[in-house]
PDB file of C-alpha atoms in Angstrom:
ATOM      1  CA  MET O  28      43.277  76.340 -35.109  1.00  0.00           C
ATOM      2  CA  ASN O  29      39.891  75.384 -33.694  1.00  0.00           C
ATOM      3  CA  ILE O  30      37.293  77.838 -32.394  1.00  0.00           C
ATOM      4  CA  GLY O  31      38.538  77.563 -28.800  1.00  0.00           C
ATOM      5  CA  ASP O  32      42.082  78.428 -29.839  1.00  0.00           C
ATOM      6  CA  ALA O  33      40.835  81.305 -31.999  1.00  0.00           C
ATOM      7  CA  ALA O  34      38.787  82.569 -29.052  1.00  0.00           C
ATOM      8  CA  LYS O  35      41.826  82.528 -26.760  1.00  0.00           C
ATOM      9  CA  ALA O  36      44.071  84.165 -29.355  1.00  0.00           C
ATOM     10  CA  SER O  37      41.591  86.928 -30.193  1.00  0.00           C
ATOM     11  CA  GLY O  38      39.937  87.602 -26.850  1.00  0.00           C
ATOM     12  CA  VAL O  39      36.524  86.928 -28.420  1.00  0.00           C
ATOM     13  CA  SER O  40      34.318  84.141 -27.048  1.00  0.00           C
ATOM     14  CA  ALA O  41      33.479  81.151 -29.219  1.00  0.00           C
ATOM     15  CA  LYS O  42      29.813  82.162 -29.060  1.00  0.00           C
ATOM     16  CA  MET O  43      30.627  85.642 -30.405  1.00  0.00           C
ATOM     17  CA  ILE O  44      32.867  84.182 -33.114  1.00  0.00           C
ATOM     18  CA  ARG O  45      29.882  82.162 -34.339  1.00  0.00           C
ATOM     19  CA  HIS O  46      27.718  85.288 -34.147  1.00  0.00           C
ATOM     20  CA  TYR O  47      30.220  87.376 -36.112  1.00  0.00           C
ATOM     21  CA  GLU O  48      30.253  84.654 -38.762  1.00  0.00           C
ATOM     22  CA  SER O  49      26.452  84.621 -38.901  1.00  0.00           C
ATOM     23  CA  VAL O  50      26.225  88.414 -39.394  1.00  0.00           C
ATOM     24  CA  GLY O  51      29.011  88.454 -41.971  1.00  0.00           C
ATOM     25  CA  LEU O  52      31.787  90.209 -40.062  1.00  0.00           C
ATOM     26  CA  LEU O  53      33.928  87.094 -40.282  1.00  0.00           C
ATOM     27  CA  PRO O  54      33.951  84.872 -43.358  1.00  0.00           C
ATOM     28  CA  GLY O  55      32.582  81.386 -42.801  1.00  0.00           C
ATOM     29  CA  ALA O  56      35.297  79.173 -41.403  1.00  0.00           C
ATOM     30  CA  SER O  57      36.592  76.191 -43.264  1.00  0.00           C
ATOM     31  CA  ARG O  58      35.621  72.877 -41.691  1.00  0.00           C
ATOM     32  CA  THR O  59      37.475  69.723 -40.828  1.00  0.00           C
ATOM     33  CA  GLU O  60      36.149  66.375 -42.030  1.00  0.00           C
ATOM     34  CA  ALA O  61      34.471  66.072 -38.634  1.00  0.00           C
ATOM     35  CA  GLY O  62      32.746  69.444 -39.162  1.00  0.00           C
ATOM     36  CA  TYR O  63      34.803  71.509 -36.731  1.00  0.00           C
ATOM     37  CA  ARG O  64      35.505  75.111 -37.661  1.00  0.00           C
ATOM     38  CA  GLN O  65      39.100  75.968 -38.549  1.00  0.00           C
ATOM     39  CA  TYR O  66      40.596  79.461 -38.269  1.00  0.00           C
ATOM     40  CA  GLY O  67      43.843  81.016 -39.368  1.00  0.00           C
ATOM     41  CA  ALA O  68      45.976  83.941 -38.260  1.00  0.00           C
ATOM     42  CA  LYS O  69      44.069  86.275 -40.601  1.00  0.00           C
ATOM     43  CA  ASP O  70      40.775  85.335 -38.940  1.00  0.00           C
ATOM     44  CA  VAL O  71      42.252  86.050 -35.505  1.00  0.00           C
ATOM     45  CA  HIS O  72      43.450  89.431 -36.770  1.00  0.00           C
ATOM     46  CA  VAL O  73      39.932  90.248 -38.006  1.00  0.00           C
ATOM     47  CA  LEU O  74      38.449  89.111 -34.681  1.00  0.00           C
ATOM     48  CA  ARG O  75      40.828  91.383 -32.771  1.00  0.00           C
ATOM     49  CA  PHE O  76      39.810  94.282 -35.031  1.00  0.00           C
ATOM     50  CA  VAL O  77      36.138  93.549 -34.347  1.00  0.00           C
ATOM     51  CA  ARG O  78      36.773  93.268 -30.600  1.00  0.00           C
ATOM     52  CA  HIS O  79      38.584  96.609 -30.505  1.00  0.00           C
ATOM     53  CA  ALA O  80      35.792  98.262 -32.487  1.00  0.00           C
ATOM     54  CA  ARG O  81      33.159  96.769 -30.152  1.00  0.00           C
ATOM     55  CA  ASP O  82      35.181  97.999 -27.156  1.00  0.00           C
ATOM     56  CA  LEU O  83      34.808 101.507 -28.611  1.00  0.00           C
ATOM     57  CA  GLY O  84      31.051 101.047 -28.931  1.00  0.00           C
ATOM     58  CA  PHE O  85      30.746 100.705 -32.696  1.00  0.00           C
ATOM     59  CA  SER O  86      27.639  98.840 -33.864  1.00  0.00           C
ATOM     60  CA  ILE O  87      27.792  95.671 -35.928  1.00  0.00           C
ATOM     61  CA  ALA O  88      26.818  97.661 -39.040  1.00  0.00           C
ATOM     62  CA  GLN O  89      29.496 100.275 -38.363  1.00  0.00           C
ATOM     63  CA  ILE O  90      32.083  97.545 -37.819  1.00  0.00           C
ATOM     64  CA  GLY O  91      31.101  96.043 -41.150  1.00  0.00           C
ATOM     65  CA  GLU O  92      31.813  99.386 -42.809  1.00  0.00           C
ATOM     66  CA  LEU O  93      35.095  99.772 -40.930  1.00  0.00           C
ATOM     67  CA  LEU O  94      36.183  96.247 -41.850  1.00  0.00           C
ATOM     68  CA  ALA O  95      35.482  96.919 -45.525  1.00  0.00           C
ATOM     69  CA  LEU O  96      37.540 100.102 -45.340  1.00  0.00           C
ATOM     70  CA  TRP O  97      40.335  98.361 -43.410  1.00  0.00           C
ATOM     71  CA  GLN O  98      40.539  95.631 -46.018  1.00  0.00           C
ATOM     72  CA  ASP O  99      40.545  98.129 -48.918  1.00  0.00           C
ATOM     73  CA  ARG O 100      44.137  99.358 -48.997  1.00  0.00           C
ATOM     74  CA  ARG O 101      43.159 102.157 -51.427  1.00  0.00           C
ATOM     75  CA  ARG O 102      40.449 103.615 -49.204  1.00  0.00           C
ATOM     76  CA  PRO O 103      40.554 107.333 -48.520  1.00  0.00           C
ATOM     77  CA  SER O 104      41.175 107.954 -44.834  1.00  0.00           C
ATOM     78  CA  ARG O 105      38.505 110.676 -44.878  1.00  0.00           C
ATOM     79  CA  MET O 106      35.857 107.940 -45.048  1.00  0.00           C
ATOM     80  CA  VAL O 107      37.233 106.292 -41.918  1.00  0.00           C
ATOM     81  CA  LYS O 108      37.514 109.640 -40.168  1.00  0.00           C
ATOM     82  CA  SER O 109      33.936 110.491 -41.107  1.00  0.00           C
ATOM     83  CA  LEU O 110      32.661 107.243 -39.567  1.00  0.00           C
ATOM     84  CA  ALA O 111      34.704 107.854 -36.420  1.00  0.00           C
ATOM     85  CA  GLU O 112      33.473 111.443 -36.112  1.00  0.00           C
ATOM     86  CA  ALA O 113      29.858 110.328 -36.512  1.00  0.00           C
ATOM     87  CA  HIS O 114      30.425 107.770 -33.766  1.00  0.00           C
ATOM     88  CA  ILE O 115      31.951 110.409 -31.501  1.00  0.00           C
ATOM     89  CA  ALA O 116      28.839 112.557 -32.012  1.00  0.00           C
ATOM     90  CA  GLU O 117      26.636 109.574 -31.162  1.00  0.00           C
ATOM     91  CA  LEU O 118      28.680 108.888 -28.022  1.00  0.00           C
ATOM     92  CA  GLN O 119      28.363 112.548 -27.023  1.00  0.00           C
ATOM     93  CA  ARG O 120      24.560 112.383 -27.373  1.00  0.00           C
ATOM     94  CA  LYS O 121      24.505 109.292 -25.174  1.00  0.00           C
ATOM     95  CA  LEU O 122      26.793 110.957 -22.655  1.00  0.00           C
ATOM     96  CA  ASP O 123      24.555 114.039 -22.576  1.00  0.00           C
ATOM     97  CA  ASP O 124      21.543 111.790 -21.966  1.00  0.00           C
ATOM     98  CA  LEU O 125      23.340 110.024 -19.115  1.00  0.00           C
ATOM     99  CA  VAL O 126      24.350 113.338 -17.537  1.00  0.00           C
ATOM    100  CA  ALA O 127      20.736 114.552 -17.705  1.00  0.00           C
ATOM    101  CA  MET O 128      19.449 111.301 -16.193  1.00  0.00           C
ATOM    102  CA  LYS O 129      22.029 111.523 -13.419  1.00  0.00           C
ATOM    103  CA  ALA O 130      21.073 115.124 -12.645  1.00  0.00           C
ATOM    104  CA  THR O 131      17.389 114.223 -12.470  1.00  0.00           C
ATOM    105  CA  LEU O 132      18.043 111.277 -10.190  1.00  0.00           C
ATOM    106  CA  GLU O 133      20.374 113.334  -7.987  1.00  0.00           C
ATOM    107  CA  GLN O 134      17.635 115.950  -7.608  1.00  0.00           C
ATOM    108  CA  LEU O 135      15.087 113.309  -6.656  1.00  0.00           C
ATOM    109  CA  VAL O 136      17.501 111.801  -4.132  1.00  0.00           C
ATOM    110  CA  HIS O 137      18.153 115.270  -2.721  1.00  0.00           C
ATOM    111  CA  CYS O 138      14.405 115.804  -2.234  1.00  0.00           C
ATOM    112  CA  CYS O 139      13.909 112.463  -0.486  1.00  0.00           C
ATOM    113  CA  HIS O 140      14.242 112.557   3.286  1.00  0.00           C
ATOM    114  CA  GLY O 141      15.228 108.902   3.450  1.00  0.00           C
ATOM    115  CA  ASP O 142      13.664 108.429   6.865  1.00  0.00           C
ATOM    116  CA  ASP O 143      10.590 106.635   8.240  1.00  0.00           C
ATOM    117  CA  ARG O 144       8.111 108.806   6.307  1.00  0.00           C
ATOM    118  CA  PRO O 145       6.098 106.925   3.688  1.00  0.00           C
ATOM    119  CA  ASP O 146       6.197 109.733   1.145  1.00  0.00           C
ATOM    120  CA  CYS O 147       9.110 109.474  -1.248  1.00  0.00           C
ATOM    121  CA  PRO O 148       9.814 111.937  -4.069  1.00  0.00           C
ATOM    122  CA  ILE O 149      11.868 109.297  -5.864  1.00  0.00           C
ATOM    123  CA  LEU O 150       8.940 106.889  -6.145  1.00  0.00           C
ATOM    124  CA  ALA O 151       6.533 109.731  -6.904  1.00  0.00           C
ATOM    125  CA  GLY O 152       8.824 110.930  -9.655  1.00  0.00           C
ATOM    126  CA  LEU O 153       9.191 107.464 -11.158  1.00  0.00           C
ATOM    127  CA  ALA O 154       5.412 107.083 -11.074  1.00  0.00           C
ATOM    128  CA  GLY O 155       5.055 110.403 -12.885  1.00  0.00           C
ATOM    129  CA  GLU O 156       3.016 111.792 -10.026  1.00  0.00           C
ATOM    130  CA  ALA O 157       5.042 114.915  -9.398  1.00  0.00           C
ATOM    131  CA  THR O 158       7.901 117.094 -10.370  1.00  0.00           C
ATOM    132  CA  ALA O 159      10.677 117.880  -7.976  1.00  0.00           C
ATOM    133  CA  PRO O 160      12.025 121.392  -7.540  1.00  0.00           C
ATOM    134  CA  ALA O 161      15.364 121.834  -9.269  1.00  0.00           C
ATOM    135  CA  GLY O 162      17.893 123.751  -7.279  1.00  0.00           C
ATOM    136  CA  SER O 163      17.882 127.428  -6.443  1.00  0.00           C
ATOM    137  CA  ALA O 164      16.470 128.559  -9.777  1.00  0.00           C
ATOM    138  CA  GLY O 165      13.093 127.146  -8.818  1.00  0.00           C
ATOM    139  CA  GLU O 166      12.667 125.324 -12.103  1.00  0.00           C
ATOM    140  CA  ALA O 167      11.096 121.897 -12.154  1.00  0.00           C
ATOM    141  CA  VAL O 168      12.931 118.760 -13.130  1.00  0.00           C
ATOM    142  CA  ARG O 169      10.738 116.480 -15.171  1.00  0.00           C
ATOM    143  CA  VAL O 170      11.027 112.934 -14.049  1.00  0.00           C
ATOM    144  CA  HIS O 171       9.034 111.468 -16.905  1.00  0.00           C
ATOM    145  CA  GLY O 172       9.081 112.160 -20.613  1.00  0.00           C
ATOM    146  CA  GLU O 173      11.731 114.472 -22.003  1.00  0.00           C
ATOM    147  CA  MET O 174      14.604 115.812 -19.956  1.00  0.00           C
ATOM    148  CA  PRO O 175      14.975 119.588 -19.625  1.00  0.00           C
ATOM    149  CA  GLY O 176      16.701 121.262 -22.558  1.00  0.00           C
ATOM    150  CA  ARG O 177      15.622 118.771 -25.200  1.00  0.00           C
TER     151      ARG O 177
END
């Protein structure tokens, strides 16, 4: 099948198929006499694997490791589990960062009157000009640099 057919069958765009070939996740495709790439069912299966791994947020390097393990029928599952657990920890760190960013922004929005006044704690916070009071505890929320608790 040509690259367009492989893209449709795998759910991966032709552009990304070329990229995955260039970074080594997909072996170089065979070519027709006219130079068009040709793919088989195995290639589509690999592309679906890559797409699912990307959907879960794995990096290209991590997907390379997972592909190698997937293709090694004698691999110990503990290696796969270890990679997945490390990725879960990475996702949790990112989630924690997002929660902290959301809390900071919510506090800035809470402090902004949103009326005709020119002063705006949101803009002041983004400019690093001030800190905004954080809730009833009276602690300050930093709006530049590190988030609280890090």
